[in-house]
Short mmCIF file of C-alpha atoms in Angstrom, two decimals:
data_model
loop_
_atom_site.label_atom_id
_atom_site.label_comp_id
_atom_site.label_asym_id
_atom_site.label_seq_id
_atom_site.Cartn_x
_atom_site.Cartn_y
_atom_site.Cartn_z
CA MET B 734 17.43 59.73 72.38
CA ALA B 735 19.21 59.46 75.73
CA ASP B 736 18.50 55.70 75.85
CA SER B 737 19.65 55.02 72.29
CA ASN B 738 22.98 53.40 71.47
CA PHE B 739 23.15 55.31 68.18
CA ILE B 740 25.45 58.27 68.94
CA ASP B 741 26.32 60.39 65.91
CA TYR B 742 27.64 63.55 67.60
CA VAL B 743 30.20 63.74 70.39
CA LYS B 744 32.62 66.33 71.79
CA ILE B 745 36.02 65.20 73.09
CA LEU B 746 39.27 66.77 74.31
CA CYS B 747 42.47 65.67 72.56
CA ARG B 748 46.08 66.40 73.45
CA SER B 749 49.18 65.26 71.63
CA GLY B 750 52.44 64.54 73.43
CA LYS B 751 55.17 67.11 73.99
CA GLY B 752 58.64 66.51 72.63
CA GLY B 753 61.49 65.55 74.92
CA ALA B 754 64.35 67.95 75.58
CA GLY B 755 67.76 67.48 74.00
CA SER B 756 70.61 66.56 76.31
CA ARG B 757 73.47 68.92 77.21
CA HIS B 758 75.64 66.09 78.51
CA TYR B 759 79.43 66.00 78.04
CA HIS B 760 81.55 62.89 77.75
CA ARG B 761 83.46 62.22 80.93
CA ALA B 762 86.12 59.51 81.28
CA LYS B 763 89.20 59.12 83.45
CA TYR B 764 91.66 59.47 80.60
CA VAL B 765 89.60 61.76 78.35
CA PRO B 766 89.95 65.25 79.81
CA LYS B 767 88.06 66.96 76.96
CA GLY B 768 85.48 64.43 75.75
CA GLY B 769 83.22 67.05 74.22
CA PRO B 770 79.43 67.03 73.82
CA ASP B 771 77.72 63.65 73.65
CA GLY B 772 74.08 64.42 74.49
CA GLY B 773 71.16 62.69 72.83
CA ASP B 774 68.14 64.06 70.96
CA GLY B 775 64.77 64.23 72.66
CA GLY B 776 62.01 61.88 71.55
CA ARG B 777 58.99 63.23 69.70
CA GLY B 778 55.60 63.41 71.35
CA GLY B 779 52.83 60.97 70.49
CA HIS B 780 50.29 61.69 67.73
CA ILE B 781 46.49 61.51 67.94
CA ILE B 782 45.41 59.37 64.97
CA LEU B 783 41.89 58.59 63.76
CA ARG B 784 41.39 55.24 62.02
CA GLY B 785 38.33 54.16 60.05
CA ASN B 786 36.66 50.95 61.22
CA SER B 787 33.94 49.41 59.07
CA HIS B 788 32.76 47.27 62.01
CA MET B 789 31.69 50.36 63.97
CA TRP B 790 28.37 52.07 63.29
CA THR B 791 28.19 54.60 66.14
CA LEU B 792 30.35 56.98 68.18
CA LEU B 793 29.13 55.42 71.41
CA PRO B 794 32.64 54.35 72.65
CA LEU B 795 33.80 57.98 72.55
CA LYS B 796 30.76 59.05 74.57
CA TYR B 797 32.50 57.57 77.60
CA ARG B 798 36.06 58.47 76.58
CA ARG B 799 36.07 62.23 76.70
CA HIS B 800 39.83 62.71 77.19
CA ILE B 801 42.35 61.34 74.70
CA PHE B 802 45.97 62.12 75.61
CA ALA B 803 49.08 60.88 73.79
CA GLY B 804 52.38 60.08 75.53
CA ASN B 805 55.18 62.60 75.96
CA GLY B 806 58.61 62.10 74.42
CA GLN B 807 61.49 61.36 76.76
CA SER B 808 64.56 63.56 77.09
CA GLY B 809 67.87 62.58 75.53
CA SER B 810 70.68 61.16 77.64
CA GLU B 811 74.44 60.59 77.55
CA ASN B 812 76.41 58.77 74.87
CA ARG B 813 74.19 60.31 72.18
CA SER B 814 71.25 58.21 73.33
CA SER B 815 68.01 59.61 71.94
CA GLY B 816 64.94 59.74 74.13
CA LYS B 817 62.02 57.37 73.55
CA ASP B 818 59.20 58.66 71.34
CA GLY B 819 55.85 59.24 72.98
CA GLU B 820 53.19 56.60 72.46
CA ASP B 821 50.72 57.35 69.66
CA VAL B 822 47.01 57.01 70.38
CA ILE B 823 44.91 55.45 67.61
CA VAL B 824 41.18 56.11 67.91
CA ASP B 825 38.85 53.87 65.91
CA VAL B 826 35.85 55.70 64.43
CA PRO B 827 33.07 54.63 62.02
CA CYS B 828 33.58 55.29 58.33
CA GLY B 829 31.99 58.61 57.48
CA THR B 830 33.19 60.49 60.59
CA VAL B 831 33.83 64.21 60.12
CA VAL B 832 35.84 66.27 62.63
CA TYR B 833 35.24 69.93 63.47
CA ASP B 834 36.91 72.42 65.80
CA ALA B 835 34.63 72.63 68.84
CA GLU B 836 35.26 76.35 69.38
CA SER B 837 35.16 77.80 65.86
CA GLY B 838 33.14 75.06 64.13
CA ASP B 839 35.67 74.88 61.27
CA TYR B 840 36.04 71.64 59.33
CA LEU B 841 39.27 69.78 60.16
CA CYS B 842 39.27 66.35 58.52
CA GLU B 843 37.19 63.26 57.74
CA VAL B 844 37.59 59.47 57.71
CA THR B 845 35.67 57.67 54.95
CA ASP B 846 37.47 54.36 54.25
CA ASP B 847 38.08 51.27 56.35
CA GLY B 848 41.64 51.30 57.68
CA GLU B 849 42.23 54.92 56.63
CA GLU B 850 44.35 56.80 59.17
CA VAL B 851 44.22 60.57 59.62
CA LYS B 852 46.63 62.38 61.93
CA LEU B 853 44.38 64.67 63.95
CA LEU B 854 47.02 66.24 66.23
CA ARG B 855 50.77 66.10 65.65
CA GLY B 856 53.09 65.31 68.53
CA GLY B 857 55.75 67.87 69.47
CA ARG B 858 59.20 67.46 67.91
CA GLY B 859 62.05 66.43 70.17
CA GLY B 860 64.81 68.94 70.90
CA LEU B 861 68.25 68.64 69.29
CA ARG B 862 71.20 67.65 71.47
CA ASN B 863 74.25 69.84 72.05
CA TRP B 864 76.30 67.65 69.71
CA HIS B 865 74.43 69.18 66.74
CA PHE B 866 75.71 72.67 67.58
CA LYS B 867 79.44 71.97 67.77
CA SER B 868 81.72 73.55 65.20
CA ALA B 869 85.35 74.44 64.68
CA THR B 870 84.85 77.66 66.62
CA ASN B 871 82.41 76.30 69.19
CA ARG B 872 83.71 72.92 70.29
CA THR B 873 81.81 72.78 73.59
CA PRO B 874 78.30 74.15 73.04
CA ARG B 875 76.63 74.48 76.43
CA TYR B 876 73.08 74.46 75.19
CA ALA B 877 70.47 72.17 73.63
CA GLN B 878 66.94 72.60 72.34
CA PRO B 879 63.88 71.96 74.48
CA GLY B 880 61.12 69.78 73.09
CA GLU B 881 58.27 71.29 71.12
CA PRO B 882 55.13 71.80 73.22
CA ALA B 883 52.00 69.69 72.94
CA ILE B 884 48.81 70.63 71.11
CA GLU B 885 45.49 70.57 72.92
CA LYS B 886 42.18 70.94 71.13
CA ALA B 887 38.51 70.22 71.80
CA VAL B 888 36.92 68.67 68.72
CA VAL B 889 33.45 67.61 67.64
CA LEU B 890 33.08 64.27 65.85
CA GLU B 891 30.04 64.01 63.61
CA LEU B 892 28.98 60.76 61.96
CA LYS B 893 27.53 60.89 58.46
CA LEU B 894 26.20 57.57 57.21
CA LEU B 895 27.67 56.54 53.88
CA ALA B 896 24.79 55.43 51.65
CA ASP B 897 23.81 55.66 47.99
CA VAL B 898 20.18 56.73 48.46
CA GLY B 899 18.74 58.93 51.20
CA LEU B 900 15.02 58.97 52.05
CA VAL B 901 13.47 62.37 52.72
CA GLY B 902 9.88 62.93 53.77
CA PHE B 903 7.42 64.08 56.36
CA PRO B 904 6.56 61.85 59.33
CA ASN B 905 4.33 58.91 58.37
CA ALA B 906 5.15 59.27 54.67
CA GLY B 907 6.03 55.56 54.45
CA LYS B 908 9.85 55.77 54.52
CA SER B 909 10.36 52.96 57.03
CA THR B 910 7.78 50.77 55.29
CA LEU B 911 9.55 51.27 51.96
CA LEU B 912 12.95 50.44 53.50
CA SER B 913 11.57 47.24 55.03
CA SER B 914 10.02 46.24 51.69
CA LEU B 915 13.18 46.80 49.62
CA SER B 916 15.75 45.47 52.09
CA ALA B 917 16.18 43.15 55.06
CA ALA B 918 16.18 46.11 57.48
CA ARG B 919 13.44 46.04 60.09
CA PRO B 920 12.87 49.62 61.29
CA LYS B 921 10.09 50.42 63.72
CA ILE B 922 6.77 51.01 61.91
CA ALA B 923 3.71 52.52 63.57
CA ASP B 924 0.78 54.81 62.74
CA TYR B 925 1.97 57.82 64.72
CA PRO B 926 4.42 60.63 63.79
CA PHE B 927 8.17 60.39 64.43
CA THR B 928 8.22 56.62 64.75
CA THR B 929 11.78 56.64 63.43
CA MET B 930 14.01 58.27 66.04
CA GLU B 931 17.39 57.35 64.59
CA PRO B 932 18.76 56.69 61.07
CA GLN B 933 18.46 53.21 59.59
CA LEU B 934 20.47 51.56 56.81
CA GLY B 935 19.32 48.84 54.43
CA ILE B 936 20.97 47.04 51.49
CA VAL B 937 18.65 46.89 48.47
CA ALA B 938 19.21 43.94 46.11
CA TYR B 939 19.19 44.70 42.38
CA ARG B 940 19.62 42.73 39.17
CA ASP B 941 22.73 40.62 38.42
CA ASN B 942 23.74 40.39 42.08
CA ARG B 943 24.17 44.15 42.33
CA SER B 944 23.00 46.20 45.28
CA PHE B 945 22.98 49.68 46.78
CA VAL B 946 22.60 51.12 50.28
CA MET B 947 19.52 53.11 51.31
CA ALA B 948 19.37 55.34 54.39
CA ASP B 949 16.19 56.24 56.25
CA ILE B 950 16.28 59.30 58.50
CA PRO B 951 13.65 60.64 60.92
CA GLY B 952 10.94 62.71 59.29
CA ILE B 953 11.26 66.48 58.97
CA ILE B 954 8.48 69.04 59.02
CA GLU B 955 8.06 72.63 57.93
CA GLY B 956 10.12 74.83 60.22
CA ALA B 957 12.62 72.10 61.06
CA SER B 958 15.45 74.57 60.37
CA GLU B 959 14.09 76.61 63.30
CA GLY B 960 14.11 73.60 65.62
CA LYS B 961 10.56 72.29 65.15
CA GLY B 962 9.98 68.56 65.42
CA LEU B 963 13.34 66.79 65.56
CA GLY B 964 14.96 69.70 63.74
CA LEU B 965 17.59 69.22 61.07
CA ARG B 966 19.97 67.22 63.22
CA PHE B 967 19.70 64.02 61.19
CA LEU B 968 20.02 65.63 57.76
CA ARG B 969 23.80 65.27 58.09
CA HIS B 970 23.34 61.60 57.23
CA ILE B 971 22.23 62.31 53.66
CA GLU B 972 24.91 64.90 52.85
CA ARG B 973 27.13 62.21 51.30
CA ASN B 974 24.34 60.31 49.50
CA ALA B 975 24.41 60.15 45.71
CA VAL B 976 20.62 60.34 45.27
CA LEU B 977 17.82 61.85 47.37
CA LEU B 978 14.47 60.04 47.25
CA PHE B 979 11.57 62.28 48.30
CA LEU B 980 8.52 60.44 49.60
CA VAL B 981 5.15 62.17 49.61
CA PRO B 982 1.98 60.18 50.41
CA ALA B 983 -0.76 60.00 47.81
CA ASP B 984 -3.36 61.31 50.29
CA ALA B 985 -1.50 64.64 50.71
CA GLU B 986 -3.53 67.75 49.90
CA ASP B 987 -0.82 69.16 47.62
CA ILE B 988 2.04 66.82 46.68
CA ALA B 989 4.04 69.52 44.90
CA ALA B 990 3.75 71.89 47.87
CA GLN B 991 5.03 69.24 50.30
CA TYR B 992 7.92 68.45 47.98
CA ASN B 993 8.88 72.14 47.81
CA ILE B 994 8.71 72.43 51.62
CA LEU B 995 11.08 69.48 52.02
CA LEU B 996 13.44 70.89 49.40
CA GLU B 997 13.47 74.28 51.13
CA GLU B 998 14.36 72.72 54.50
CA LEU B 999 17.25 70.88 52.87
CA ARG B 1000 18.44 74.09 51.25
CA ARG B 1001 18.43 75.89 54.60
CA PHE B 1002 20.50 73.11 56.12
CA ASN B 1003 23.05 72.88 53.32
CA PRO B 1004 22.56 74.63 49.94
CA GLN B 1005 24.70 71.95 48.22
CA LEU B 1006 21.93 69.40 48.76
CA GLU B 1007 20.00 71.08 45.95
CA ASP B 1008 22.65 69.90 43.48
CA LYS B 1009 22.08 66.20 44.17
CA HIS B 1010 20.00 63.95 41.93
CA ARG B 1011 16.41 63.89 43.16
CA ILE B 1012 13.56 61.46 42.57
CA LEU B 1013 9.98 61.93 43.77
CA ALA B 1014 8.04 58.84 44.83
CA VAL B 1015 4.32 59.12 45.56
CA SER B 1016 3.81 56.51 48.28
CA LYS B 1017 0.60 54.74 49.33
CA SER B 1018 -0.54 54.83 45.70
CA ASP B 1019 -2.62 51.69 46.25
CA MET B 1020 -5.34 54.13 47.35
CA LEU B 1021 -5.41 55.61 43.83
CA ASP B 1022 -6.90 54.20 40.65
CA GLU B 1023 -5.56 54.95 37.19
CA GLU B 1024 -7.92 57.86 36.69
CA LEU B 1025 -6.74 59.59 39.89
CA LYS B 1026 -3.10 58.99 38.97
CA GLU B 1027 -3.66 60.64 35.59
CA ALA B 1028 -5.31 63.60 37.34
CA ILE B 1029 -2.48 64.02 39.86
CA GLU B 1030 0.41 63.58 37.41
CA PRO B 1031 0.14 67.08 35.78
CA THR B 1032 0.35 68.72 39.21
CA LEU B 1033 3.68 67.08 40.09
CA PRO B 1034 6.96 69.06 39.75
CA ALA B 1035 8.22 68.92 36.20
CA ASP B 1036 11.91 69.22 37.04
CA VAL B 1037 12.16 65.92 38.93
CA PRO B 1038 11.32 62.38 37.77
CA HIS B 1039 8.48 60.73 39.66
CA VAL B 1040 6.97 57.31 40.22
CA PHE B 1041 3.86 55.98 41.95
CA ILE B 1042 4.67 53.23 44.46
CA SER B 1043 3.04 51.12 47.14
CA ALA B 1044 5.29 49.38 49.65
CA VAL B 1045 2.37 47.22 50.80
CA THR B 1046 1.32 45.79 47.42
CA GLY B 1047 4.71 46.15 45.72
CA ASP B 1048 3.39 48.28 42.86
CA GLY B 1049 6.05 50.45 41.23
CA LEU B 1050 8.95 49.14 43.35
CA THR B 1051 10.75 47.55 40.40
CA GLU B 1052 10.45 50.77 38.41
CA LEU B 1053 11.68 52.73 41.44
CA LYS B 1054 14.79 50.56 41.78
CA ASP B 1055 15.52 51.00 38.08
CA MET B 1056 15.31 54.79 38.44
CA LEU B 1057 17.50 54.77 41.56
CA TRP B 1058 20.14 52.57 39.97
CA GLY B 1059 20.20 54.72 36.85
CA ALA B 1060 20.72 57.86 38.96
CA ILE B 1061 23.42 56.24 41.11
CA THR B 1062 25.45 55.05 38.12
CA ASP B 1063 24.94 58.22 36.08
CA GLU B 1064 28.32 59.67 35.09
CA SER B 1065 27.09 63.20 35.79
CA ASN B 1066 26.40 62.14 39.37
CA ARG B 1067 30.01 61.25 40.13
CA ILE B 1068 31.79 63.88 42.20
CA ALA B 1069 35.54 63.99 42.57
CA THR B 1070 36.61 63.70 46.20
CA PRO B 1071 38.70 66.93 46.27
CA SER B 1072 35.67 68.94 45.15
CA ILE B 1073 33.55 67.91 48.14
CA THR B 1074 33.21 70.75 50.64
CA HIS B 1075 31.87 70.58 54.17
CA ARG B 1076 29.78 73.29 55.72
CA ALA B 1077 31.01 74.61 59.05
CA LEU B 1078 29.08 73.91 62.23
CA ASP B 1079 26.75 76.62 63.42
CA LYS B 1080 24.13 76.81 66.15
CA ARG B 1081 21.54 75.02 63.98
CA HIS B 1082 23.79 72.01 63.47
CA ARG B 1083 25.07 71.61 67.01
CA VAL B 1084 23.76 69.27 69.71
CA LEU B 1085 23.16 71.40 72.78
CA GLU B 1086 24.02 68.84 75.44
CA GLU B 1087 27.32 68.03 73.71
CA ASP B 1088 28.24 71.61 72.84
CA GLU B 1089 27.87 72.69 76.47
CA PHE B 1090 29.81 69.72 77.83
CA VAL B 1091 32.50 70.87 80.28
CA PHE B 1092 35.64 68.77 80.56
CA GLU B 1093 36.85 67.98 84.05
CA ASN B 1094 40.32 69.26 84.87
CA GLU B 1095 42.87 66.46 85.07
CA GLN B 1096 45.41 66.76 87.86
CA ILE B 1097 48.88 66.85 86.29
CA PRO B 1098 52.08 66.89 88.39
CA GLU B 1099 53.79 70.27 88.24
CA ASP B 1100 57.03 68.79 86.92
CA GLU B 1101 55.12 67.08 84.08
CA GLU B 1102 52.74 69.87 83.20
CA PRO B 1103 53.10 70.48 79.44
CA GLU B 1104 53.01 73.71 77.53
CA PHE B 1105 50.41 74.08 74.81
CA ILE B 1106 50.55 75.76 71.46
CA ASP B 1107 48.02 76.45 68.77
CA GLU B 1108 47.63 73.84 66.04
CA ASP B 1109 48.55 76.41 63.39
CA TRP B 1110 52.26 76.13 64.18
CA ASP B 1111 54.92 77.37 61.79
CA GLU B 1112 56.86 74.65 59.99
CA ASP B 1113 59.95 76.90 59.89
CA TRP B 1114 59.72 77.85 63.55
CA GLU B 1115 63.11 77.65 65.23
CA TYR B 1116 62.43 77.22 68.90
CA GLY B 1117 64.81 78.58 71.51
CA VAL B 1118 67.63 76.91 73.36
CA ASP B 1119 68.49 76.54 77.02
CA THR B 1120 71.95 77.96 77.63
CA LEU B 1121 74.49 77.44 80.40
CA ASP B 1122 77.23 79.71 81.55
CA ASP B 1123 80.84 78.61 81.99
CA GLU B 1124 80.04 77.20 85.43
CA GLY B 1125 77.15 75.09 84.19
CA ASP B 1126 74.33 77.29 85.52
CA ARG B 1127 71.31 78.09 83.35
CA THR B 1128 71.17 81.63 81.98
CA ASP B 1129 68.10 83.71 81.03
#
């Protein structure tokens, strides 16, 4: 996997910009002995914004861009001149990217549509100038607000392929062969286990110029939830699929038992996967005659529709596409977006080499070193003011 360009999990460090300080300047002119306050507001800090890009299919660019820092807001100046806002940083990510807190594993946000923008970290607000604090009883306020501090957070970006149908099966069950038969995708096909090392997408043509997207993921085995084989790392790519297509080869000793093993591994990864529409396809059925099919059919699970297919001869593929299209367009299979919940990251879902990545310390000049606050800031927080005494010196 180290040589692959398909990166679906990356850990980065983000920091928004701090707000600029408000100005405590007073108007000074030769013939204006008491000009009064005329300071400017501080500029806000830059935001960190994620933007969906349908032309991207991997998180590879962020693999080599571990630090993402927004610009700081400038301080206000005389003549009520506000400081310049910090520069926002827009990060393009593939559609289907989900963001988690790297420390706690909590879900933060997701980007699913092309052009959709999500504000990941908010820039600090600029401080108010002294002109805002003048009143009839306080005509020369000698204080102004400092800028709000920046927010720094390490986040994990996880890519989940957006497809209509997800293929689930043991290694060498015929998933890649089926995908190549139904679509123009050309995944690697060989007669040894774990030929597929990264997810593959294919567009399946249907009647009346309609189509749907099918996703092939690496095979899983019994005990994958404990780290056996390739583990459950790639199951994230079928969490957003509308239909799950289970493939079990016809030469399996017990088709129903293999189906139940696959279903149990999915349940251990995310219990919500059990609620998705499921279809069982018995692959490599060209090895069976009608008598054997009739003998096997009563042993198949009764709670899931099934079909006998052969990707080599094409038998049953038309019936399979009809079943898949019917499940995709079924009204009961439509889930409202607000009801979708994301499981938090835990040790089974993390990628070890990314989770243990240590960010290098960036050298920041002492006079520019920002303060950091937690992201859970209070909207009604009134931050303090810097005050001056009558002689213009700063007080505690």
